[in-house]
Amino acid sequence: MPSVEAALRARIDGGGRAFVPYVTGGAPGFDADVLRGLEAAGADTIEVGIPFSDPVMDGGVIQEASRLALDAGATPLSVLRTVHEAKLGVPVAVMTYANPVWHLGFETFLRSCVEAGVSGAIVPDLPVDEAKDWAEACARAQVEPIFLAAPGTDDGRLAEVAAASRGFVYCVATYGVTGERTTLSETAAELVGRLRPLTERPLLVGVGIGSPEQASAACGFADGVVVGSALVRLLSAGERAEAMELAAAFRAAIAN
């Protein structure tokens, strides 16, 4: 399986912008076929959420998807089994919270990721200054730890995030939790601009990217976008074909 960074870099070096769709593992509409569908729609990497009962970074759409997934019996290992079943040609990065990772233990969690074909991991409630052991465990497992950079972060901490991140730096577009927004926040461009001198890793904007038009605007200054709630909302409503069409529309909007 290629690394997340290699896949994103191939797209960027070819003159395009990276598209990373997110889906909640174990939620309505999540199965191996939907992962294959996102790959076919042009995803460069797919982000798969491992549900947790207190998803502090997520807004209502993904919170509800996580609740339904847990009610249906989803576990980290069951989500990873689905990833393995999909046998994708693009990398997968899992997103979960510190509690499930700590519960399994770093080594067990990361070994399970590798066995499933996962290349990257995002743990948004793990601060970068407390992540030394996690980053070292990821390095041993050859899983890329992806850290979040938020608006309002001071320069010193941004430098820490940039130095610790592998794969890409997840640039949080706006204050608050995940969810579709009607406009792209001005903080997104400011954050990406501050990170540019600090790292050569891809800078992808996520949180609040609700339409292909917003994605196109974000890619005027960023290397790509992460899109979650807009897709999860459709999948949760049983509108799989519409979700795949929207994913393709995002890909087309940022093709160049």
C-alpha positions as MATLAB code, in Angstrom:
seq = 'MPSVEAALRARIDGGGRAFVPYVTGGAPGFDADVLRGLEAAGADTIEVGIPFSDPVMDGGVIQEASRLALDAGATPLSVLRTVHEAKLGVPVAVMTYANPVWHLGFETFLRSCVEAGVSGAIVPDLPVDEAKDWAEACARAQVEPIFLAAPGTDDGRLAEVAAASRGFVYCVATYGVTGERTTLSETAAELVGRLRPLTERPLLVGVGIGSPEQASAACGFADGVVVGSALVRLLSAGERAEAMELAAAFRAAIAN';
ca = [
       0.000    0.000    0.000;
       1.445    3.427   -0.912;
       1.929    5.950    1.827;
      -0.587    8.749    2.264;
       2.045   11.353    1.477;
       3.225    9.553   -1.668;
      -0.324    9.372   -3.007;
      -1.058   13.017   -2.270;
       2.284   14.152   -3.604;
       1.685   12.301   -6.885;
      -1.541   14.244   -7.390;
      -0.027   17.597   -6.396;
       3.151   17.152   -8.434;
       0.947   16.342  -11.410;
      -0.644   19.771  -11.139;
      -3.847   18.729   -9.382;
      -5.187   19.039   -5.865;
      -5.805   16.212   -3.425;
      -9.259   14.930   -2.509;
      -9.705   13.018    0.755;
     -13.287   11.951    1.493;
     -14.270   10.864    5.005;
     -16.803    8.204    5.993;
     -17.783    6.939    9.447;
     -16.931    3.276    9.861;
     -19.820    1.030   10.862;
     -22.429    3.728   10.171;
     -25.311    3.442    7.707;
     -23.963    3.139    4.174;
     -20.476    2.044    5.240;
     -19.194   -1.105    3.621;
     -16.431   -2.262    1.304;
     -18.412   -1.213   -1.756;
     -18.740    2.404   -0.612;
     -14.975    2.560   -0.076;
     -14.430    1.199   -3.573;
     -16.939    3.737   -4.870;
     -15.013    6.611   -3.312;
     -11.821    5.309   -4.880;
     -13.567    5.141   -8.249;
     -14.822    8.704   -7.761;
     -11.221    9.911   -7.601;
     -10.193    9.877   -3.943;
      -6.450   10.166   -3.428;
      -6.730    8.861    0.131;
      -9.828    7.811    2.070;
     -10.298    8.810    5.705;
     -12.285    6.266    7.709;
     -13.649    7.209   11.092;
     -13.529    4.654   13.896;
     -16.555    5.632   16.009;
     -16.257    6.716   19.617;
     -18.983    7.633   22.087;
     -17.644   11.145   22.748;
     -16.499   12.493   19.351;
     -15.526   15.953   20.580;
     -14.282   17.247   17.226;
     -17.371   16.236   15.279;
     -20.611   18.050   14.589;
     -24.139   16.689   14.520;
     -24.002   14.702   11.275;
     -20.932   12.672   12.197;
     -21.934   12.450   15.869;
     -25.191   10.793   14.833;
     -23.411    8.500   12.368;
     -21.020    7.478   15.149;
     -23.919    6.797   17.525;
     -25.669    4.609   14.979;
     -22.425    2.768   14.269;
     -21.856    2.025   17.944;
     -25.474    0.967   18.412;
     -24.959   -1.483   15.531;
     -21.928   -2.951   17.314;
     -19.074   -1.303   15.430;
     -15.617   -1.689   16.974;
     -12.171   -0.603   15.820;
     -11.436   -4.121   14.627;
     -14.733   -4.494   12.761;
     -14.125   -1.217   10.921;
     -10.610   -2.306   10.035;
     -11.924   -5.625    8.729;
     -14.109   -3.715    6.275;
     -11.124   -1.660    5.129;
      -9.194   -4.878    4.567;
     -12.108   -6.402    2.664;
     -12.231   -3.427    0.266;
      -8.663   -4.104   -0.974;
      -8.239   -0.526   -2.143;
      -5.529    0.785   -4.404;
      -5.419    4.140   -2.595;
      -4.219    4.660    0.978;
      -6.565    4.765    3.966;
      -6.080    6.953    7.016;
      -8.182    6.142   10.066;
      -9.512    8.869   12.336;
     -10.427    8.074   15.914;
      -9.997    9.377   19.421;
      -7.394    8.673   22.063;
      -9.606    6.418   24.185;
     -10.019    3.569   21.640;
      -6.310    3.706   20.813;
      -5.273    3.595   24.472;
      -7.804    0.842   25.193;
      -6.230   -1.468   22.626;
      -2.698   -0.193   23.226;
      -0.515    1.555   20.665;
       1.145   -1.576   19.354;
      -2.037   -3.636   19.017;
      -3.966   -0.789   17.413;
      -1.223    0.000   14.920;
      -0.557   -3.657   14.112;
      -4.265   -4.062   13.358;
      -4.113   -0.992   11.123;
      -1.163   -2.361    9.181;
      -2.830   -5.761    8.772;
      -5.906   -3.998    7.352;
      -3.822   -1.986    4.887;
      -4.114    1.358    6.696;
      -1.321    3.854    6.023;
      -2.164    6.836    8.270;
      -3.831    7.690   11.580;
      -5.461   10.841   12.947;
      -6.156   11.230   16.682;
      -7.560   14.756   17.026;
      -7.775   14.848   20.826;
      -4.101   13.934   21.250;
      -2.096   17.176   21.606;
       1.139   17.223   19.672;
       3.156   18.017   22.798;
       1.863   14.808   24.424;
       2.294   12.633   21.344;
       5.959   11.604   21.505;
       5.253    7.954   22.400;
       2.457    7.761   19.811;
       4.653    9.211   17.069;
       7.451    6.782   17.904;
       5.029    3.840   17.840;
       3.721    5.016   14.462;
       7.260    5.222   13.114;
       7.964    1.654   14.207;
       4.752    0.448   12.550;
       5.305    2.606    9.439;
       1.935    4.311    9.914;
       1.876    8.054    9.227;
       0.633   10.138   12.194;
      -1.369   13.099   10.897;
      -1.794   16.063   13.234;
      -4.255   18.928   13.140;
      -3.361   22.609   12.928;
      -6.094   24.938   14.127;
      -6.794   28.649   13.576;
      -5.370   30.849   16.297;
      -2.512   28.459   17.093;
       0.693   30.288   17.975;
       3.739   30.000   15.731;
       5.691   27.760   18.082;
       2.943   25.184   18.293;
       2.334   25.306   14.548;
       5.995   24.455   14.062;
       5.580   21.448   16.392;
       2.541   20.240   14.440;
       4.362   20.674   11.137;
       7.409   18.778   12.391;
       5.402   15.885   13.873;
       2.991   15.348   10.977;
       3.516   12.716    8.343;
       1.315   12.206    5.299;
      -0.125   15.695    5.418;
      -0.953   18.479    7.824;
      -4.690   18.648    8.498;
      -5.507   22.350    8.418;
      -8.745   23.046   10.304;
     -10.566   25.656    8.245;
     -12.597   27.253   10.995;
     -13.257   27.350   14.712;
     -15.683   24.721   15.973;
     -16.611   21.148   15.118;
     -16.967   19.356   11.792;
     -19.969   20.095    9.635;
     -20.967   21.798    6.417;
     -20.704   25.602    6.287;
     -22.283   28.016    3.831;
     -19.023   29.880    3.224;
     -15.332   29.119    3.459;
     -13.799   30.762    6.506;
     -11.085   33.374    5.971;
      -9.068   31.675    8.704;
      -8.322   28.776    6.346;
      -6.112   30.760    3.962;
      -4.371   32.493    6.864;
      -3.554   29.164    8.520;
      -2.211   27.576    5.340;
      -0.112   30.671    4.672;
       1.461   30.454    8.122;
       2.261   26.769    7.675;
       3.855   27.044    4.212;
       7.278   28.163    5.473;
       7.291   25.459    8.158;
       6.891   22.247    6.147;
       7.038   20.710    2.692;
       4.290   18.230    3.529;
       0.932   18.641    1.784;
      -1.417   21.107    3.489;
      -5.035   19.941    3.262;
      -8.008   21.948    4.486;
     -10.892   20.247    6.263;
     -13.832   21.023    8.575;
     -16.607   23.005    6.960;
     -15.965   22.159    3.295;
     -19.592   21.681    2.293;
     -19.674   22.089   -1.487;
     -17.483   21.570   -4.554;
     -17.373   25.352   -4.950;
     -15.899   25.753   -1.463;
     -13.422   22.987   -2.199;
     -12.323   24.779   -5.354;
     -11.855   28.014   -3.413;
      -9.824   26.234   -0.724;
      -7.585   24.703   -3.370;
      -6.681   28.190   -4.519;
      -4.292   28.274   -1.566;
      -4.188   24.703   -0.162;
      -2.917   21.420   -1.601;
      -6.263   19.693   -1.238;
      -9.360   19.178    0.889;
     -10.858   16.716    3.333;
     -14.649   16.349    2.969;
     -16.769   14.496    5.508;
     -20.184   15.673    6.679;
     -21.551   16.410    3.206;
     -20.940   12.769    2.217;
     -21.914   11.196    5.546;
     -25.227   13.065    5.522;
     -26.188   11.453    2.208;
     -24.973    7.996    3.196;
     -26.891    8.188    6.477;
     -30.044    8.979    4.489;
     -29.538    5.918    2.299;
     -28.600    8.046   -0.705;
     -25.486    6.143   -1.741;
     -25.650    7.006   -5.432;
     -26.028   10.689   -4.591;
     -23.042   10.477   -2.219;
     -20.886    8.980   -4.961;
     -22.050   11.646   -7.408;
     -21.141   14.345   -4.886;
     -17.717   12.789   -4.358;
     -17.132   12.858   -8.113;
     -18.254   16.495   -8.190;
     -15.689   17.374   -5.505;
     -12.997   15.587   -7.517;
     -13.956   17.435  -10.702;
     -13.990   20.803   -8.923;
     -10.353   20.485   -7.842;
      -8.943   18.576  -10.806;
      -6.504   21.371  -11.688;
];
